[in-house]
PDB file of C-alpha atoms in Angstrom:
ATOM      1  CA  UNK A  11     171.515  83.779  93.389  1.00 95.00           C
ATOM      2  CA  UNK A  12     169.068  86.264  92.553  1.00 96.00           C
ATOM      3  CA  UNK A  13     166.890  85.124  89.766  1.00 97.00           C
ATOM      4  CA  UNK A  14     163.778  85.439  87.530  1.00 98.00           C
ATOM      5  CA  UNK A  15     162.562  82.785  85.350  1.00 98.00           C
ATOM      6  CA  UNK A  16     160.079  83.441  82.729  1.00 98.00           C
ATOM      7  CA  UNK A  17     157.718  81.314  80.862  1.00 98.00           C
ATOM      8  CA  UNK A  18     158.129  79.659  77.355  1.00 97.00           C
ATOM      9  CA  UNK A  19     157.705  81.247  74.210  1.00 98.00           C
ATOM     10  CA  UNK A  20     154.081  81.712  72.748  1.00 98.00           C
ATOM     11  CA  UNK A  21     152.315  82.127  69.301  1.00 98.00           C
ATOM     12  CA  UNK A  22     148.803  83.749  69.386  1.00 98.00           C
ATOM     13  CA  UNK A  23     146.496  84.961  66.629  1.00 98.00           C
ATOM     14  CA  UNK A  24     145.595  88.625  66.458  1.00 97.00           C
ATOM     15  CA  UNK A  25     143.030  89.709  68.751  1.00 97.00           C
ATOM     16  CA  UNK A  26     143.932  87.161  71.276  1.00 98.00           C
ATOM     17  CA  UNK A  27     145.482  87.578  74.891  1.00 98.00           C
ATOM     18  CA  UNK A  28     148.808  86.468  76.426  1.00 98.00           C
ATOM     19  CA  UNK A  29     149.962  86.173  79.728  1.00 98.00           C
ATOM     20  CA  UNK A  30     153.868  85.490  80.676  1.00 98.00           C
ATOM     21  CA  UNK A  31     155.055  84.435  84.179  1.00 98.00           C
ATOM     22  CA  UNK A  32     158.368  85.691  85.731  1.00 98.00           C
ATOM     23  CA  UNK A  33     159.202  83.547  88.950  1.00 98.00           C
ATOM     24  CA  UNK A  34     161.775  85.198  91.294  1.00 98.00           C
ATOM     25  CA  UNK A  35     163.820  83.399  93.596  1.00 97.00           C
ATOM     26  CA  UNK A  36     166.975  84.454  95.623  1.00 97.00           C
ATOM     27  CA  UNK A  37     165.652  87.722  97.754  1.00 97.00           C
ATOM     28  CA  UNK A  38     162.658  88.694  99.324  1.00 96.00           C
ATOM     29  CA  UNK A  39     159.994  89.096  96.481  1.00 96.00           C
ATOM     30  CA  UNK A  40     157.986  92.141  98.526  1.00 95.00           C
ATOM     31  CA  UNK A  41     160.941  94.384  98.818  1.00 94.00           C
ATOM     32  CA  UNK A  42     161.231  94.945  95.314  1.00 95.00           C
ATOM     33  CA  UNK A  43     158.905  95.918  92.077  1.00 95.00           C
ATOM     34  CA  UNK A  44     158.880  93.868  89.128  1.00 96.00           C
ATOM     35  CA  UNK A  45     159.284  96.148  85.710  1.00 96.00           C
ATOM     36  CA  UNK A  46     158.288  94.593  82.125  1.00 98.00           C
ATOM     37  CA  UNK A  47     160.272  95.774  78.991  1.00 98.00           C
ATOM     38  CA  UNK A  48     159.579  94.767  75.166  1.00 98.00           C
ATOM     39  CA  UNK A  49     161.896  94.208  72.495  1.00 98.00           C
ATOM     40  CA  UNK A  50     160.888  93.904  68.855  1.00 98.00           C
ATOM     41  CA  UNK A  51     162.878  92.238  66.800  1.00 96.00           C
ATOM     42  CA  UNK A  52     165.692  94.234  65.731  1.00 95.00           C
ATOM     43  CA  UNK A  53     164.874  97.272  67.561  1.00 96.00           C
ATOM     44  CA  UNK A  54     165.182  98.808  71.152  1.00 96.00           C
ATOM     45  CA  UNK A  55     163.964  98.564  74.652  1.00 97.00           C
ATOM     46  CA  UNK A  56     160.364  99.451  75.581  1.00 97.00           C
ATOM     47  CA  UNK A  57     159.436 100.003  79.114  1.00 95.00           C
ATOM     48  CA  UNK A  58     155.889  98.421  79.232  1.00 97.00           C
ATOM     49  CA  UNK A  59     155.097  99.080  82.883  1.00 95.00           C
ATOM     50  CA  UNK A  60     155.992  98.297  86.598  1.00 95.00           C
ATOM     51  CA  UNK A  61     154.187  96.488  89.700  1.00 95.00           C
ATOM     52  CA  UNK A  62     155.067  96.881  93.438  1.00 94.00           C
ATOM     53  CA  UNK A  63     155.338  93.124  94.860  1.00 95.00           C
ATOM     54  CA  UNK A  64     154.735  94.938  98.312  1.00 93.00           C
ATOM     55  CA  UNK A  65     151.397  96.198  97.558  1.00 93.00           C
ATOM     56  CA  UNK A  66     150.358  95.262  94.054  1.00 94.00           C
ATOM     57  CA  UNK A  67     150.430  99.091  92.852  1.00 94.00           C
ATOM     58  CA  UNK A  68     150.871  99.638  89.048  1.00 95.00           C
ATOM     59  CA  UNK A  69     151.918 102.288  86.608  1.00 94.00           C
ATOM     60  CA  UNK A  70     151.460 101.022  82.624  1.00 95.00           C
ATOM     61  CA  UNK A  71     152.879 103.011  80.004  1.00 95.00           C
ATOM     62  CA  UNK A  72     150.455 105.245  78.315  1.00 94.00           C
ATOM     63  CA  UNK A  73     150.408 103.590  74.891  1.00 94.00           C
ATOM     64  CA  UNK A  74     149.598 100.548  76.435  1.00 96.00           C
ATOM     65  CA  UNK A  75     146.913 101.340  78.795  1.00 93.00           C
ATOM     66  CA  UNK A  76     143.838  99.652  78.693  1.00 95.00           C
ATOM     67  CA  UNK A  77     145.515  96.571  77.064  1.00 97.00           C
ATOM     68  CA  UNK A  78     147.900  95.267  79.814  1.00 98.00           C
ATOM     69  CA  UNK A  79     147.523  94.010  83.258  1.00 98.00           C
ATOM     70  CA  UNK A  80     150.500  93.231  85.686  1.00 98.00           C
ATOM     71  CA  UNK A  81     149.876  90.965  88.683  1.00 98.00           C
ATOM     72  CA  UNK A  82     151.548  89.452  91.290  1.00 97.00           C
ATOM     73  CA  UNK A  83     151.334  85.872  93.530  1.00 97.00           C
ATOM     74  CA  UNK A  84     153.491  86.767  96.793  1.00 96.00           C
ATOM     75  CA  UNK A  85     152.797  83.267  98.027  1.00 97.00           C
ATOM     76  CA  UNK A  86     154.667  82.006  94.964  1.00 97.00           C
ATOM     77  CA  UNK A  87     157.072  84.828  94.075  1.00 98.00           C
ATOM     78  CA  UNK A  88     155.552  85.358  90.700  1.00 98.00           C
ATOM     79  CA  UNK A  89     154.943  88.091  88.777  1.00 98.00           C
ATOM     80  CA  UNK A  90     152.638  87.949  85.548  1.00 98.00           C
ATOM     81  CA  UNK A  91     151.968  90.095  82.811  1.00 98.00           C
ATOM     82  CA  UNK A  92     148.651  89.871  80.480  1.00 98.00           C
ATOM     83  CA  UNK A  93     148.424  91.788  77.075  1.00 98.00           C
ATOM     84  CA  UNK A  94     144.789  91.647  75.375  1.00 98.00           C
ATOM     85  CA  UNK A  95     143.948  92.349  72.051  1.00 97.00           C
ATOM     86  CA  UNK A  96     147.171  91.230  70.198  1.00 98.00           C
ATOM     87  CA  UNK A  97     148.167  93.071  66.998  1.00 97.00           C
ATOM     88  CA  UNK A  98     151.060  92.073  64.772  1.00 97.00           C
ATOM     89  CA  UNK A  99     153.169  94.749  66.240  1.00 96.00           C
ATOM     90  CA  UNK A 100     153.100  92.967  69.804  1.00 98.00           C
ATOM     91  CA  UNK A 101     155.392  90.284  68.217  1.00 98.00           C
ATOM     92  CA  UNK A 102     158.433  90.977  70.681  1.00 98.00           C
ATOM     93  CA  UNK A 103     160.903  89.592  73.409  1.00 98.00           C
ATOM     94  CA  UNK A 104     158.983  90.060  76.725  1.00 98.00           C
ATOM     95  CA  UNK A 105     161.665  90.542  79.663  1.00 98.00           C
ATOM     96  CA  UNK A 106     160.602  90.949  83.387  1.00 98.00           C
ATOM     97  CA  UNK A 107     163.145  92.667  85.552  1.00 98.00           C
ATOM     98  CA  UNK A 108     163.609  93.689  89.442  1.00 97.00           C
ATOM     99  CA  UNK A 109     163.375  97.471  90.073  1.00 91.00           C
ATOM    100  CA  UNK A 110     162.500  99.507  92.493  1.00 83.00           C
ATOM    101  CA  UNK A 111     159.656  98.913  95.136  1.00 77.00           C
ATOM    102  CA  UNK A 112     158.567 102.469  94.484  1.00 79.00           C
ATOM    103  CA  UNK A 113     158.568 102.292  90.688  1.00 76.00           C
ATOM    104  CA  UNK A 114     161.626 104.332  90.175  1.00 83.00           C
ATOM    105  CA  UNK A 115     165.360 102.739  89.898  1.00 90.00           C
ATOM    106  CA  UNK A 116     167.422 100.698  87.605  1.00 95.00           C
ATOM    107  CA  UNK A 117     166.682  96.909  86.479  1.00 96.00           C
ATOM    108  CA  UNK A 118     168.914  93.804  87.825  1.00 96.00           C
ATOM    109  CA  UNK A 119     168.371  91.276  87.120  1.00 97.00           C
ATOM    110  CA  UNK A 120     166.565  90.596  84.168  1.00 98.00           C
ATOM    111  CA  UNK A 121     164.336  87.374  83.373  1.00 98.00           C
ATOM    112  CA  UNK A 122     165.699  85.612  80.040  1.00 98.00           C
ATOM    113  CA  UNK A 123     162.783  86.463  77.928  1.00 98.00           C
ATOM    114  CA  UNK A 124     159.502  85.179  76.713  1.00 98.00           C
ATOM    115  CA  UNK A 125     159.162  85.410  72.541  1.00 98.00           C
ATOM    116  CA  UNK A 126     155.417  86.351  71.927  1.00 98.00           C
ATOM    117  CA  UNK A 127     154.664  85.889  68.155  1.00 98.00           C
ATOM    118  CA  UNK A 128     151.698  87.510  67.159  1.00 98.00           C
ATOM    119  CA  UNK A 129     150.671  85.937  63.398  1.00 97.00           C
ATOM    120  CA  UNK A 130     147.247  84.593  62.137  1.00 94.00           C
TER     121      UNK A 130
ATOM    122  CA  UNK B  11     158.034 111.543  78.838  1.00 91.00           C
ATOM    123  CA  UNK B  12     161.473 112.253  79.012  1.00 95.00           C
ATOM    124  CA  UNK B  13     163.227 111.352  75.607  1.00 97.00           C
ATOM    125  CA  UNK B  14     166.794 109.499  75.774  1.00 98.00           C
ATOM    126  CA  UNK B  15     168.871 110.252  72.782  1.00 98.00           C
ATOM    127  CA  UNK B  16     172.177 108.107  72.344  1.00 98.00           C
ATOM    128  CA  UNK B  17     175.080 108.842  70.033  1.00 96.00           C
ATOM    129  CA  UNK B  18     176.461 107.334  67.873  1.00 97.00           C
ATOM    130  CA  UNK B  19     174.206 104.712  66.463  1.00 97.00           C
ATOM    131  CA  UNK B  20     177.177 102.943  65.500  1.00 97.00           C
ATOM    132  CA  UNK B  21     180.634 102.716  66.866  1.00 97.00           C
ATOM    133  CA  UNK B  22     183.605 100.891  65.107  1.00 96.00           C
ATOM    134  CA  UNK B  23     186.426 100.258  67.391  1.00 95.00           C
ATOM    135  CA  UNK B  24     189.593  98.268  67.526  1.00 95.00           C
ATOM    136  CA  UNK B  25     190.116  95.969  70.354  1.00 94.00           C
ATOM    137  CA  UNK B  26     192.211  97.467  73.039  1.00 95.00           C
ATOM    138  CA  UNK B  27     190.996 101.064  72.004  1.00 96.00           C
ATOM    139  CA  UNK B  28     188.844 103.360  73.971  1.00 97.00           C
ATOM    140  CA  UNK B  29     185.238 103.475  73.375  1.00 97.00           C
ATOM    141  CA  UNK B  30     183.053 106.565  74.485  1.00 98.00           C
ATOM    142  CA  UNK B  31     179.162 106.547  73.875  1.00 98.00           C
ATOM    143  CA  UNK B  32     176.876 109.259  75.141  1.00 98.00           C
ATOM    144  CA  UNK B  33     173.176 109.625  76.001  1.00 98.00           C
ATOM    145  CA  UNK B  34     171.461 112.999  76.450  1.00 98.00           C
ATOM    146  CA  UNK B  35     167.995 113.668  78.253  1.00 98.00           C
ATOM    147  CA  UNK B  36     165.625 115.978  76.840  1.00 98.00           C
ATOM    148  CA  UNK B  37     165.112 117.172  80.117  1.00 98.00           C
ATOM    149  CA  UNK B  38     167.024 116.734  83.608  1.00 98.00           C
ATOM    150  CA  UNK B  39     167.002 113.292  85.184  1.00 97.00           C
ATOM    151  CA  UNK B  40     169.907 114.546  88.072  1.00 97.00           C
ATOM    152  CA  UNK B  41     172.255 111.252  88.447  1.00 97.00           C
ATOM    153  CA  UNK B  42     169.029 108.685  87.948  1.00 96.00           C
ATOM    154  CA  UNK B  43     170.674 107.119  84.775  1.00 97.00           C
ATOM    155  CA  UNK B  44     171.770 103.544  84.033  1.00 98.00           C
ATOM    156  CA  UNK B  45     173.311 101.951  81.419  1.00 98.00           C
ATOM    157  CA  UNK B  46     173.098  98.189  80.258  1.00 98.00           C
ATOM    158  CA  UNK B  47     174.856  95.839  77.611  1.00 98.00           C
ATOM    159  CA  UNK B  48     172.952  93.465  75.549  1.00 98.00           C
ATOM    160  CA  UNK B  49     174.452  90.705  73.367  1.00 97.00           C
ATOM    161  CA  UNK B  50     172.669  88.926  70.859  1.00 95.00           C
ATOM    162  CA  UNK B  51     170.067  86.540  72.117  1.00 95.00           C
ATOM    163  CA  UNK B  52     170.611  87.697  75.722  1.00 97.00           C
ATOM    164  CA  UNK B  53     168.983  89.491  77.888  1.00 98.00           C
ATOM    165  CA  UNK B  54     170.344  93.340  79.023  1.00 98.00           C
ATOM    166  CA  UNK B  55     172.536  93.272  81.738  1.00 98.00           C
ATOM    167  CA  UNK B  56     173.106  96.196  83.884  1.00 98.00           C
ATOM    168  CA  UNK B  57     176.617  97.955  83.768  1.00 98.00           C
ATOM    169  CA  UNK B  58     176.130 101.465  85.542  1.00 98.00           C
ATOM    170  CA  UNK B  59     173.302 102.732  88.053  1.00 97.00           C
ATOM    171  CA  UNK B  60     173.460 106.158  89.644  1.00 96.00           C
ATOM    172  CA  UNK B  61     175.025 107.564  86.429  1.00 98.00           C
ATOM    173  CA  UNK B  62     178.877 106.353  87.855  1.00 98.00           C
ATOM    174  CA  UNK B  63     178.277 103.278  90.179  1.00 97.00           C
ATOM    175  CA  UNK B  64     179.282 100.184  88.395  1.00 98.00           C
ATOM    176  CA  UNK B  65     177.075  97.012  89.196  1.00 96.00           C
ATOM    177  CA  UNK B  66     178.411  94.162  90.995  1.00 95.00           C
ATOM    178  CA  UNK B  67     180.934  92.037  89.226  1.00 96.00           C
ATOM    179  CA  UNK B  68     181.514  94.704  86.526  1.00 98.00           C
ATOM    180  CA  UNK B  69     185.342  95.217  85.066  1.00 97.00           C
ATOM    181  CA  UNK B  70     186.670  98.349  86.088  1.00 97.00           C
ATOM    182  CA  UNK B  71     187.103  99.082  82.487  1.00 97.00           C
ATOM    183  CA  UNK B  72     183.541 100.491  82.303  1.00 98.00           C
ATOM    184  CA  UNK B  73     182.982 103.732  84.068  1.00 98.00           C
ATOM    185  CA  UNK B  74     180.049 106.005  83.706  1.00 98.00           C
ATOM    186  CA  UNK B  75     179.979 110.151  83.988  1.00 98.00           C
ATOM    187  CA  UNK B  76     177.444 112.870  83.820  1.00 98.00           C
ATOM    188  CA  UNK B  77     174.217 114.750  85.444  1.00 98.00           C
ATOM    189  CA  UNK B  78     171.792 116.624  84.616  1.00 97.00           C
ATOM    190  CA  UNK B  79     170.920 116.014  80.711  1.00 98.00           C
ATOM    191  CA  UNK B  80     174.252 114.927  79.490  1.00 98.00           C
ATOM    192  CA  UNK B  81     176.042 111.531  80.267  1.00 98.00           C
ATOM    193  CA  UNK B  82     178.867 109.314  79.044  1.00 98.00           C
ATOM    194  CA  UNK B  83     179.917 105.475  79.138  1.00 98.00           C
ATOM    195  CA  UNK B  84     183.425 104.787  78.976  1.00 98.00           C
ATOM    196  CA  UNK B  85     185.284 101.367  77.680  1.00 97.00           C
ATOM    197  CA  UNK B  86     188.746 102.033  78.736  1.00 94.00           C
ATOM    198  CA  UNK B  87     190.343  99.284  76.725  1.00 93.00           C
ATOM    199  CA  UNK B  88     187.673  97.296  74.573  1.00 95.00           C
ATOM    200  CA  UNK B  89     187.746  93.597  74.746  1.00 95.00           C
ATOM    201  CA  UNK B  90     186.616  91.020  72.574  1.00 93.00           C
ATOM    202  CA  UNK B  91     183.316  90.363  74.855  1.00 95.00           C
ATOM    203  CA  UNK B  92     182.406  94.281  75.141  1.00 96.00           C
ATOM    204  CA  UNK B  93     181.184  94.013  71.365  1.00 94.00           C
ATOM    205  CA  UNK B  94     177.506  95.026  72.116  1.00 97.00           C
ATOM    206  CA  UNK B  95     174.722  97.011  72.131  1.00 98.00           C
ATOM    207  CA  UNK B  96     174.669  99.791  75.058  1.00 98.00           C
ATOM    208  CA  UNK B  97     171.632 100.993  76.197  1.00 98.00           C
ATOM    209  CA  UNK B  98     171.028 104.147  78.698  1.00 98.00           C
ATOM    210  CA  UNK B  99     167.934 104.413  80.813  1.00 98.00           C
ATOM    211  CA  UNK B 100     166.603 107.231  83.054  1.00 97.00           C
ATOM    212  CA  UNK B 101     164.583 106.543  86.142  1.00 95.00           C
ATOM    213  CA  UNK B 102     163.791 109.817  87.374  1.00 95.00           C
ATOM    214  CA  UNK B 103     160.340 109.888  86.045  1.00 92.00           C
ATOM    215  CA  UNK B 104     159.483 106.401  85.947  1.00 88.00           C
ATOM    216  CA  UNK B 105     161.628 104.848  82.977  1.00 92.00           C
ATOM    217  CA  UNK B 106     162.604 105.509  79.216  1.00 95.00           C
ATOM    218  CA  UNK B 107     165.317 103.935  77.211  1.00 97.00           C
ATOM    219  CA  UNK B 108     167.525 105.421  74.739  1.00 98.00           C
ATOM    220  CA  UNK B 109     167.720 103.723  71.124  1.00 97.00           C
ATOM    221  CA  UNK B 110     171.119 102.023  71.841  1.00 98.00           C
ATOM    222  CA  UNK B 111     174.340 102.323  70.457  1.00 98.00           C
ATOM    223  CA  UNK B 112     176.064  99.111  68.802  1.00 98.00           C
ATOM    224  CA  UNK B 113     179.790  98.861  69.332  1.00 97.00           C
ATOM    225  CA  UNK B 114     181.368  96.795  66.594  1.00 96.00           C
ATOM    226  CA  UNK B 115     184.874  95.480  65.646  1.00 90.00           C
ATOM    227  CA  UNK B 116     186.567  97.985  63.329  1.00 88.00           C
TER     228      UNK B 116
END
């Protein structure tokens, strides 16, 4: 079955970086894109950006420009999201989700989520 | 950025009753709208895409309608497993989510 499995929870200090992985299985990785979505405690869903697994094209949410980088490794069908200069308000559950190869489209399925806690 | 506004924020419904959730876009998104269900501690699950197409395995009691700027998710007869938070998402111009509607037991 189509599945996205994410890396485990992280605790980081303010100013540090975090890199979350998302391993895909059950489908042709390069035929889709991967979006990243985060959810702060008790809050709604915030789209962070998208990467095409076909050609590596990216589009990032404006508020995260300059702090986020999304990459893929097609040899292992894994997507990565790196967030730098972490602040306390980056504390959230981070999800990867399969989406369209050109960036538009619905998300299905989603990874199980990775809790990133930013605390001194 | 397209802003998605969901109403109401909380909907109290008795099991077996009908629930109607609304989602409004700040500009037209055509039919490029999806609905998700999220239960506590779980990732969101796709229910509806293309405004009205049920995703694989989604029960027929879930239905979506609308186009342009006004959309509705209807749950015809609420089951116990349907009490959750529901989000709409537009994907006409990149992606934005509504703030969610919590469906709780009355």
